PDB file of C-alpha atoms in Angstrom:
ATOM      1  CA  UNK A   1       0.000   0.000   0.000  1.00 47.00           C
ATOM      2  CA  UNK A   2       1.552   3.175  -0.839  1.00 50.00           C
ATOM      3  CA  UNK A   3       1.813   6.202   0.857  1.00 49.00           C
ATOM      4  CA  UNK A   4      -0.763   8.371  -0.646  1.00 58.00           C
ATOM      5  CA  UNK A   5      -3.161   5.653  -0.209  1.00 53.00           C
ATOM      6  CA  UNK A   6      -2.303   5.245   3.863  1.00 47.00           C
ATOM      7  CA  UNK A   7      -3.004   8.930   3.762  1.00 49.00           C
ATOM      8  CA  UNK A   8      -6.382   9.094   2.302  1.00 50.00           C
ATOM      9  CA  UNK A   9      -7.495   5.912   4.823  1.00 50.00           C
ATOM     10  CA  UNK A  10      -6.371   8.532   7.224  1.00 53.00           C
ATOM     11  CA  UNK A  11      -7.803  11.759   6.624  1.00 48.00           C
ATOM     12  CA  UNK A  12     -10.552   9.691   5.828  1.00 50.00           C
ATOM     13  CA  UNK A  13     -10.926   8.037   9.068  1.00 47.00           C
ATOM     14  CA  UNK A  14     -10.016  11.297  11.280  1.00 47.00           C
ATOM     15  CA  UNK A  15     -12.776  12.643   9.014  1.00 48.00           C
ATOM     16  CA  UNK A  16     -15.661  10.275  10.202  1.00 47.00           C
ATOM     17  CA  UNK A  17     -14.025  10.492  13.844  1.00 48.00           C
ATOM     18  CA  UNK A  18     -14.728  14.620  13.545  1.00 50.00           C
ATOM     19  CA  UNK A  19     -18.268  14.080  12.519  1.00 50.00           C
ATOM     20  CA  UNK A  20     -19.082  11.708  15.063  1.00 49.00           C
ATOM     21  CA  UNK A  21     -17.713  14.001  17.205  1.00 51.00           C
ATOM     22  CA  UNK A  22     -19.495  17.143  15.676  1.00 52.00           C
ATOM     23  CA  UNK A  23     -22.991  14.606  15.568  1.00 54.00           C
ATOM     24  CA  UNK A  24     -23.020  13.756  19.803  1.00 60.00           C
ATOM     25  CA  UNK A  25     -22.058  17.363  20.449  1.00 78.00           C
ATOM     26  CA  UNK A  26     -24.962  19.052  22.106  1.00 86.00           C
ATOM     27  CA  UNK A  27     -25.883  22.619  20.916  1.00 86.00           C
ATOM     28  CA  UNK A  28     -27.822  23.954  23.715  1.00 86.00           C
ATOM     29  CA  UNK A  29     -28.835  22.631  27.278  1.00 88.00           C
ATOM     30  CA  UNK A  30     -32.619  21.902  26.224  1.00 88.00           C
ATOM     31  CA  UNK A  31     -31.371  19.137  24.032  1.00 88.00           C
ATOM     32  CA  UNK A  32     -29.452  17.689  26.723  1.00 89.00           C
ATOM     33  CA  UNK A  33     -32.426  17.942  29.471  1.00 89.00           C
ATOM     34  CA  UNK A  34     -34.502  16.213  26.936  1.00 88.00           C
ATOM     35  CA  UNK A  35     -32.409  13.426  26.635  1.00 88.00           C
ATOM     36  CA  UNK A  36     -31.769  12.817  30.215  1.00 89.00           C
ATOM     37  CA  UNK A  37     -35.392  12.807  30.467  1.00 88.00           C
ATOM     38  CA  UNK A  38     -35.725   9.600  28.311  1.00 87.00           C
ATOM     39  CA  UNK A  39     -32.759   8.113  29.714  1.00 89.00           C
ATOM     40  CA  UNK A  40     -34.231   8.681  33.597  1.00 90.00           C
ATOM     41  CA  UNK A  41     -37.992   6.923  32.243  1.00 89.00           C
ATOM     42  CA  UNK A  42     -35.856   4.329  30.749  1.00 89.00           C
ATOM     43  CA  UNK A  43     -34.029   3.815  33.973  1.00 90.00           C
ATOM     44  CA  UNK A  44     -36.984   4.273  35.846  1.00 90.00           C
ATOM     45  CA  UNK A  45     -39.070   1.451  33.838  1.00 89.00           C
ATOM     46  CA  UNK A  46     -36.251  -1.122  34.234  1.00 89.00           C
ATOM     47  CA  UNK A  47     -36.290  -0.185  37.903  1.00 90.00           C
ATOM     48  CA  UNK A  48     -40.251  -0.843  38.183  1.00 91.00           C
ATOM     49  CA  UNK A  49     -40.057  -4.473  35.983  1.00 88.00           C
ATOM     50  CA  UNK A  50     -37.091  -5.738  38.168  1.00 89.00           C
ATOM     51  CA  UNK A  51     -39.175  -4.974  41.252  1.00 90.00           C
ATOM     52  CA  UNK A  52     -41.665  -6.951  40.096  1.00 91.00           C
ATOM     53  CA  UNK A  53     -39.504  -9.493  39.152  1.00 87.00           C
ATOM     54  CA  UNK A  54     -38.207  -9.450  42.607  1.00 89.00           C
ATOM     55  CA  UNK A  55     -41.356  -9.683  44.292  1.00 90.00           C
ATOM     56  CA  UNK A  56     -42.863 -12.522  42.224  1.00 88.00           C
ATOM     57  CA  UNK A  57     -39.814 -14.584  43.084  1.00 86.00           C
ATOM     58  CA  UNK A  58     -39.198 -13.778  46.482  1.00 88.00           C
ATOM     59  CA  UNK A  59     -43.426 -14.821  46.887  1.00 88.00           C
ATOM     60  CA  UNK A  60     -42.380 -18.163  45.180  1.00 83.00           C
ATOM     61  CA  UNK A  61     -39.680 -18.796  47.363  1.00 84.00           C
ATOM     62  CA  UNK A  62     -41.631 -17.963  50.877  1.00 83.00           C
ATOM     63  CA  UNK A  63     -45.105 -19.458  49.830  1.00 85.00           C
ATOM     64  CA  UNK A  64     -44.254 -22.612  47.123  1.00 84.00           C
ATOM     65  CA  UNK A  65     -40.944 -23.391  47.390  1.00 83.00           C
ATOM     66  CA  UNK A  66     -37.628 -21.911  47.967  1.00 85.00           C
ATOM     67  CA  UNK A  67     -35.850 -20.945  44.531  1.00 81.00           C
ATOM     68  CA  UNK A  68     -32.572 -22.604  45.152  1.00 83.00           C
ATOM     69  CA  UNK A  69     -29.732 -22.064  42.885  1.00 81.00           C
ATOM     70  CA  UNK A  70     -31.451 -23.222  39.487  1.00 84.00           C
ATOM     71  CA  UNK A  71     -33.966 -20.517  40.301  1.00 82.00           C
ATOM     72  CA  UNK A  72     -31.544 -18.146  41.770  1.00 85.00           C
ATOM     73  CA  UNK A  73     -30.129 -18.313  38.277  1.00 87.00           C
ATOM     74  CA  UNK A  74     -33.127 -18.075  36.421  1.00 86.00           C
ATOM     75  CA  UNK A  75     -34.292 -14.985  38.080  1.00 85.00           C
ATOM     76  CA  UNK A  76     -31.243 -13.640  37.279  1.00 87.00           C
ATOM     77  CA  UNK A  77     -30.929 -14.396  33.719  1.00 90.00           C
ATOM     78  CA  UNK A  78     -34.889 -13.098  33.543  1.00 87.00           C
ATOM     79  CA  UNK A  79     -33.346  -9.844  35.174  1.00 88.00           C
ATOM     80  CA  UNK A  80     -30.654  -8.865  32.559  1.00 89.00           C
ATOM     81  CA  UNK A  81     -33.706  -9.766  29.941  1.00 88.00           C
ATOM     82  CA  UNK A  82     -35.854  -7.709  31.810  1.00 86.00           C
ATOM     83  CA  UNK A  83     -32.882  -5.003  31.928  1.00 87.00           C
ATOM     84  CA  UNK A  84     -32.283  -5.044  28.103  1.00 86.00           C
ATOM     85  CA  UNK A  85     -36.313  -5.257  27.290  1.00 84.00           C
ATOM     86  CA  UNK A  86     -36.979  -1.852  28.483  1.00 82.00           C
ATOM     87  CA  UNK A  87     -33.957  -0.581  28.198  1.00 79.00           C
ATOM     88  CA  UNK A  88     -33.045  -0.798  24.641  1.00 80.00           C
ATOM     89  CA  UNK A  89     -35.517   1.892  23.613  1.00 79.00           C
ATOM     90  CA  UNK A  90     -33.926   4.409  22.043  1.00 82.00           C
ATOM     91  CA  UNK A  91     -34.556   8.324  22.288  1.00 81.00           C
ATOM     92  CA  UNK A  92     -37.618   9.309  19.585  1.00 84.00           C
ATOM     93  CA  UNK A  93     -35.027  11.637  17.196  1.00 87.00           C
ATOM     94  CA  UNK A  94     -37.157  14.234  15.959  1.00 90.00           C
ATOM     95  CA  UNK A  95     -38.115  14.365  12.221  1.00 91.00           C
ATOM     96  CA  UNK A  96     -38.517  17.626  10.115  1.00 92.00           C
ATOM     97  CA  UNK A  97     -42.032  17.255   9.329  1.00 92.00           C
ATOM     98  CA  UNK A  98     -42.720  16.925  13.135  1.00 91.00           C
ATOM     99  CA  UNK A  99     -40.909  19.992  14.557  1.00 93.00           C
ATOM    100  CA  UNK A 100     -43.840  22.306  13.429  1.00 91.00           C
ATOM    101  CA  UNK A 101     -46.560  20.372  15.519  1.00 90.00           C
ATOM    102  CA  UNK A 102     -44.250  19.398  18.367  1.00 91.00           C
ATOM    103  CA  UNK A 103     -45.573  20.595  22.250  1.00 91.00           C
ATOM    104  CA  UNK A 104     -44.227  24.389  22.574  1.00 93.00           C
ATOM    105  CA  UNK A 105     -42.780  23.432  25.561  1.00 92.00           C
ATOM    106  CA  UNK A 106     -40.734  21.383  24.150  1.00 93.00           C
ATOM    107  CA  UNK A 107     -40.208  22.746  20.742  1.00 94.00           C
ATOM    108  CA  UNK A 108     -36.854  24.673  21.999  1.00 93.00           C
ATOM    109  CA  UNK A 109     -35.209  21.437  22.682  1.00 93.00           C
ATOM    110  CA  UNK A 110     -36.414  19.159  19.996  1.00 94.00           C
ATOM    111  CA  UNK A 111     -35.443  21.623  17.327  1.00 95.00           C
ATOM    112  CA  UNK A 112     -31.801  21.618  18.924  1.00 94.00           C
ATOM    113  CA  UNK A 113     -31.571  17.958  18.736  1.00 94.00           C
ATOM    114  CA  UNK A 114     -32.876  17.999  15.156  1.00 94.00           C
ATOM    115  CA  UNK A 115     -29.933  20.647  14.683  1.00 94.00           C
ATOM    116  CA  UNK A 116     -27.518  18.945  16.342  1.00 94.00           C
ATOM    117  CA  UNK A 117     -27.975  16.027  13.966  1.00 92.00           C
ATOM    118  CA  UNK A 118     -27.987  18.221  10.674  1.00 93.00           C
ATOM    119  CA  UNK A 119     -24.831  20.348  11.890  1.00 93.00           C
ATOM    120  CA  UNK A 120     -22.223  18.102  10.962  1.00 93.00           C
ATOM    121  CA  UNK A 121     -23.423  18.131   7.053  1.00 91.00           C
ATOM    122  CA  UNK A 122     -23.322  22.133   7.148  1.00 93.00           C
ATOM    123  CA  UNK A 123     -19.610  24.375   6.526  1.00 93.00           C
ATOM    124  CA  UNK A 124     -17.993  25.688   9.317  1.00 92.00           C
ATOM    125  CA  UNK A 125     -19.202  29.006   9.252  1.00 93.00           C
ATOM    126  CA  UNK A 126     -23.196  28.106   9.606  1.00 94.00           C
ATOM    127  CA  UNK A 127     -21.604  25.266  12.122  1.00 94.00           C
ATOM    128  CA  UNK A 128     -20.822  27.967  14.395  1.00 93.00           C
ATOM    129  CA  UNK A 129     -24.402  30.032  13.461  1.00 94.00           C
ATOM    130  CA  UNK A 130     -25.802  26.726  14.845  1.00 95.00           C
ATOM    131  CA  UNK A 131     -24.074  26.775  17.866  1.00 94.00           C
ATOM    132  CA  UNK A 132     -25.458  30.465  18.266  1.00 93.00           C
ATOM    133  CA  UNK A 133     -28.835  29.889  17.809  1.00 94.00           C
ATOM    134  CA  UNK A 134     -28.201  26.772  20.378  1.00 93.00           C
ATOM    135  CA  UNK A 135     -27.593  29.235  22.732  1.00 93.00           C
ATOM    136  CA  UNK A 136     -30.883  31.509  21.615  1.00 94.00           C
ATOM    137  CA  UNK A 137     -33.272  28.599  21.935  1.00 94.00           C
ATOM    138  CA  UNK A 138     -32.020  27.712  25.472  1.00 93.00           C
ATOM    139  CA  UNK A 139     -32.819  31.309  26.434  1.00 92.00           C
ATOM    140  CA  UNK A 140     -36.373  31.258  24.592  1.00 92.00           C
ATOM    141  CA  UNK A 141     -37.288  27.737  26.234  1.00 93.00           C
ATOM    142  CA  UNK A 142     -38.140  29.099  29.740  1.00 92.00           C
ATOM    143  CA  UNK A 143     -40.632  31.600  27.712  1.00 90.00           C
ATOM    144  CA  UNK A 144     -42.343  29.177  25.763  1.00 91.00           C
ATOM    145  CA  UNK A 145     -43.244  27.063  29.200  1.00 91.00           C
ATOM    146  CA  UNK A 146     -45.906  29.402  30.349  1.00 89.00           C
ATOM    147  CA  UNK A 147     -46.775  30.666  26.772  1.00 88.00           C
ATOM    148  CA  UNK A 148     -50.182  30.258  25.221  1.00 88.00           C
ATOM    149  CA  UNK A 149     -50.273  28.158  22.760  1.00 88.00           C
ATOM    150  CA  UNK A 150     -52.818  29.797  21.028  1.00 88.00           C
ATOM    151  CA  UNK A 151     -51.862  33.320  21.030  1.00 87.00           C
ATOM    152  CA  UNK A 152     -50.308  34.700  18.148  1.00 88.00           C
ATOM    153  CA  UNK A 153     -46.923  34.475  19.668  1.00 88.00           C
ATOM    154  CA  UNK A 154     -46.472  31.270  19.970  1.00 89.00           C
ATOM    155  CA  UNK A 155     -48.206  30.769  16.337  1.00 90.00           C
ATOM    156  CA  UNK A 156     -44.858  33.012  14.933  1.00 90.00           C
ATOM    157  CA  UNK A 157     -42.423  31.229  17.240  1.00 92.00           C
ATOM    158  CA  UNK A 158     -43.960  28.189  16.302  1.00 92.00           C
ATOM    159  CA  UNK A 159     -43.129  28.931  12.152  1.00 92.00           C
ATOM    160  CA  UNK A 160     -39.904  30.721  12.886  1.00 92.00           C
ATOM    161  CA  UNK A 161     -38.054  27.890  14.906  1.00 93.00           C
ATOM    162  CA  UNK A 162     -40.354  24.430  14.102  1.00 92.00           C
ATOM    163  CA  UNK A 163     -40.766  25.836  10.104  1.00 92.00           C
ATOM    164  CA  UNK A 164     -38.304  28.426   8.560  1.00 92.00           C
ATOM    165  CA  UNK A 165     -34.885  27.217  10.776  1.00 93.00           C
ATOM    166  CA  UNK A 166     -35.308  23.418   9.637  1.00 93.00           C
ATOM    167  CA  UNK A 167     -36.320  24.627   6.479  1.00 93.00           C
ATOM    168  CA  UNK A 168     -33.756  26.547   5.481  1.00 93.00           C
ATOM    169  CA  UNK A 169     -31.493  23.671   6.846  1.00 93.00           C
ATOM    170  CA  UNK A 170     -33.334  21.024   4.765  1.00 93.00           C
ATOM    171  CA  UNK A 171     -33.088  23.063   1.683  1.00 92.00           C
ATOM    172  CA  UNK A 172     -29.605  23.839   1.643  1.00 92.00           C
ATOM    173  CA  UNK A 173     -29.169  19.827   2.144  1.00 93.00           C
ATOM    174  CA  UNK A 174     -31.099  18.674  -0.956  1.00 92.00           C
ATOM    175  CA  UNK A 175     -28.829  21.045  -2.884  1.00 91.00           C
ATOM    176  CA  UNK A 176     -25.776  18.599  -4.486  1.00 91.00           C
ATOM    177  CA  UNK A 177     -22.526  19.255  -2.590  1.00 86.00           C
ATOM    178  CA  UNK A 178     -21.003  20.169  -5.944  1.00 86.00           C
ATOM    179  CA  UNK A 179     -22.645  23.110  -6.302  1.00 86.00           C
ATOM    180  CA  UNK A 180     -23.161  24.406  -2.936  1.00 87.00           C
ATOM    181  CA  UNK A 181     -20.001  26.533  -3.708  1.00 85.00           C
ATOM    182  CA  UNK A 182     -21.182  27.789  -7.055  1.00 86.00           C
ATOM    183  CA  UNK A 183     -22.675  31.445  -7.401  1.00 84.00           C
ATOM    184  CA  UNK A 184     -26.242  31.226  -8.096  1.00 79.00           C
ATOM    185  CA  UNK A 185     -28.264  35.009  -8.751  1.00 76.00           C
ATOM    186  CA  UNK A 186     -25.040  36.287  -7.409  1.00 82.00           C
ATOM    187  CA  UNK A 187     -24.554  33.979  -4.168  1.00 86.00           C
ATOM    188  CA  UNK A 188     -23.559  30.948  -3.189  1.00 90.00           C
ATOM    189  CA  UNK A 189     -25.889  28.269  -1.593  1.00 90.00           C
ATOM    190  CA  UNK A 190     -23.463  28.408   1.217  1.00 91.00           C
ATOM    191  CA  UNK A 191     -23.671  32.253   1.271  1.00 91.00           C
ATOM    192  CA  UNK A 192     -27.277  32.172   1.237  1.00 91.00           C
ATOM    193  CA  UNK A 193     -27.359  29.433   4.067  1.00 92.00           C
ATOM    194  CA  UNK A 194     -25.248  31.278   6.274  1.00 93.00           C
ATOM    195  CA  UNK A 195     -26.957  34.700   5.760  1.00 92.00           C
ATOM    196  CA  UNK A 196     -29.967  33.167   6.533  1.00 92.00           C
ATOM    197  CA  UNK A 197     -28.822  31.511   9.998  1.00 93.00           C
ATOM    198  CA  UNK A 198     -27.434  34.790  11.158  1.00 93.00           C
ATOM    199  CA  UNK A 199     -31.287  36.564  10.339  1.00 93.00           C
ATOM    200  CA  UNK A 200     -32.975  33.727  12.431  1.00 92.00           C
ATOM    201  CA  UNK A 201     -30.275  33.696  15.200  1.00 93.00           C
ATOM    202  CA  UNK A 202     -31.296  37.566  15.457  1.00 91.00           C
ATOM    203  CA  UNK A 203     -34.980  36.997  15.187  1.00 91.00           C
ATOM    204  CA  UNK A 204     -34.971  33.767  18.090  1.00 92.00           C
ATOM    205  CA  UNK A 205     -32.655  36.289  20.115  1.00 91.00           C
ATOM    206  CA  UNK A 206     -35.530  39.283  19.757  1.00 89.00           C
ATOM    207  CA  UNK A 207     -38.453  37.022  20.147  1.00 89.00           C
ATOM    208  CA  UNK A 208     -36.715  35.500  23.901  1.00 89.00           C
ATOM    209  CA  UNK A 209     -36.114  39.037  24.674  1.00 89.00           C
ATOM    210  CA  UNK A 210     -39.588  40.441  23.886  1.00 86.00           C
ATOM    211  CA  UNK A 211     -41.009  37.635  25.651  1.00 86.00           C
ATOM    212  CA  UNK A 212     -39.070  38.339  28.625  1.00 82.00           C
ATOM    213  CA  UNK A 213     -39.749  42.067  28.230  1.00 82.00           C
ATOM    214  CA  UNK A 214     -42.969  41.301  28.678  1.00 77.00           C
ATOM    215  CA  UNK A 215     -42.406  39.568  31.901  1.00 71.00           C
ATOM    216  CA  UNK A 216     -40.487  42.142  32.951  1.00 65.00           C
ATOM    217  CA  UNK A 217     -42.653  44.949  32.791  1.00 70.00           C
ATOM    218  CA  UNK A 218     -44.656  42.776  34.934  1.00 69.00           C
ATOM    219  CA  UNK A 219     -42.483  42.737  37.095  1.00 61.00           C
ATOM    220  CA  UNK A 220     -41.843  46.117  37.199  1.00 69.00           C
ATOM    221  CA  UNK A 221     -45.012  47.332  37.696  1.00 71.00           C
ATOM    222  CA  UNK A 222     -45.673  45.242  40.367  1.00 65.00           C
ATOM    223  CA  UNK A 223     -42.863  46.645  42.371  1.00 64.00           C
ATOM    224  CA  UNK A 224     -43.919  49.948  41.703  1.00 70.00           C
ATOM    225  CA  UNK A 225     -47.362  48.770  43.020  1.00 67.00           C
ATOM    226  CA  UNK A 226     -45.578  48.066  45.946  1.00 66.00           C
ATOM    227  CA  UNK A 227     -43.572  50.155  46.803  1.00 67.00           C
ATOM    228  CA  UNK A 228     -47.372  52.749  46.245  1.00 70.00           C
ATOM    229  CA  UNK A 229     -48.942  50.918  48.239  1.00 62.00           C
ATOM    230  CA  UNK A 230     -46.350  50.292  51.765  1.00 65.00           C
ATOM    231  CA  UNK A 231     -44.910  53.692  51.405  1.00 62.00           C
ATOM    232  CA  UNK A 232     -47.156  56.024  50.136  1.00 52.00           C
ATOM    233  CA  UNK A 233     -47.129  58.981  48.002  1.00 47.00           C
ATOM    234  CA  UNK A 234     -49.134  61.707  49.649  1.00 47.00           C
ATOM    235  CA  UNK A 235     -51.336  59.520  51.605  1.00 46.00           C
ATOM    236  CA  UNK A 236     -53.534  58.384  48.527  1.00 48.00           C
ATOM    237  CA  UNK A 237     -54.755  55.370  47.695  1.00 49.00           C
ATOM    238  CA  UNK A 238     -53.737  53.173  45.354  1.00 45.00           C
ATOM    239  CA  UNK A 239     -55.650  50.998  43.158  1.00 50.00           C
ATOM    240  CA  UNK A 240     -54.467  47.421  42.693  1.00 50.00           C
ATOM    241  CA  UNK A 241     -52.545  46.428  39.744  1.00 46.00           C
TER     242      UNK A 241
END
């Protein structure tokens, strides 16, 4: 084997190493609370059949007949089945199509995971967009808990981050990688991918922040309230907020 060819096995190779990589990096800490999630119901199911496993035997053995070691090994052979049963299931991975109808509650984190699988496809420079708007979502999840999921809000939250983001993702995608580098009405398909991650970074950034605005003028004028209505101003009363 000659030396160029030991050299392409290994750029090759360090290459699918770096995507793996890239693919189990989280973007955001939704993502990862979403996944623990699963992994603690997992746990938590093995946890309930094993108790039940350990209850029916240890009935056996105090009411029929003791288990002895042929049944000491049976139960434990039924345990590691019982173990790998409910514990094989693997985490639901989001699918485009489903992002736009997902729970808002969890729509922050399910579109990072859904991210975080596309990201190692994209070039570096909307890599690092994606990390950004990782970052974004995480600060728009605690909004979109106590959000209505009727209001119009949620309706535009809902299109910009479970519709346009994956979207523009999926698009770029279905474009051949051959001519994601060639010009195209004066831009690139990589230009044009990366242009349009930095507008819906901004616009996930402004819609967390007007959400929160909102909850801090609350805030605000509750204090004021307040401070009205244990101190004073002139001795008059103040209506409540």
């Amino acid at each position: 084997m000659s030396m160029s060819e030991v050299d392409k096995i290994r750029i090759t190779a360090a290459s699918a190493i770096e995507r793996s990589r890239e693919r189990r990096r989280p973007i955001g800490t939704k993502s990862v609370a979403l996944r623990r999630q699963h992994l603690y119901k997992k746990l938590g199911r093995v946890l309930i059949a094993g108790g039940i496993v350990l209850i029916g035997a240890a009935v056996f053995g105090a009411l029929i007949q003791p288990l002895g070691f042929t049944g000491l090994l049976a139960l434990f052979i039924l345990l590691i089945g019982v173990a790998v049963l409910f514990g094989r299931s693997p985490f639901p991975e989001p699918r485009q199509a489903d992002l736009p109808k997902t729970d808002l509650k969890q729509l922050a984190g399910r579109t990072e995971i859904w991210l975080e699988a596309q990201r190692p496809a994209l070039p570096a420079p909307a890599r690092q967009l994606v990390d950004g708007i990782g970052v974004q979502l995480d600060l728009l999840a605690p909004q979109l808990q106590t959000l209505d999921a009727a209001s119009p809000a949620a309706a535009n939250i809902r299109k910009l981050v479970g519709e346009d983001l994956p979207e523009l993702v999926a698009g770029y995608q279905r474009i051949p990688a051959g001519l994601r580098t060639e010009a195209h009405a004066g831009r690139t398909p990589d230009e044009t991918l990366v242009g349009g991650l930095k507008m819906l970074e901004s616009e996930i950034g402004n819609a967390a922040r007007s959400l929160a605005a909102g909850e801090l003028d609350k805030l605000a004028t509750r204090e004021r309230y307040l401070q009205l209505k244990y101190q004073g101003i002139d001795g008059e009363d103040v209506p409540p907020v």
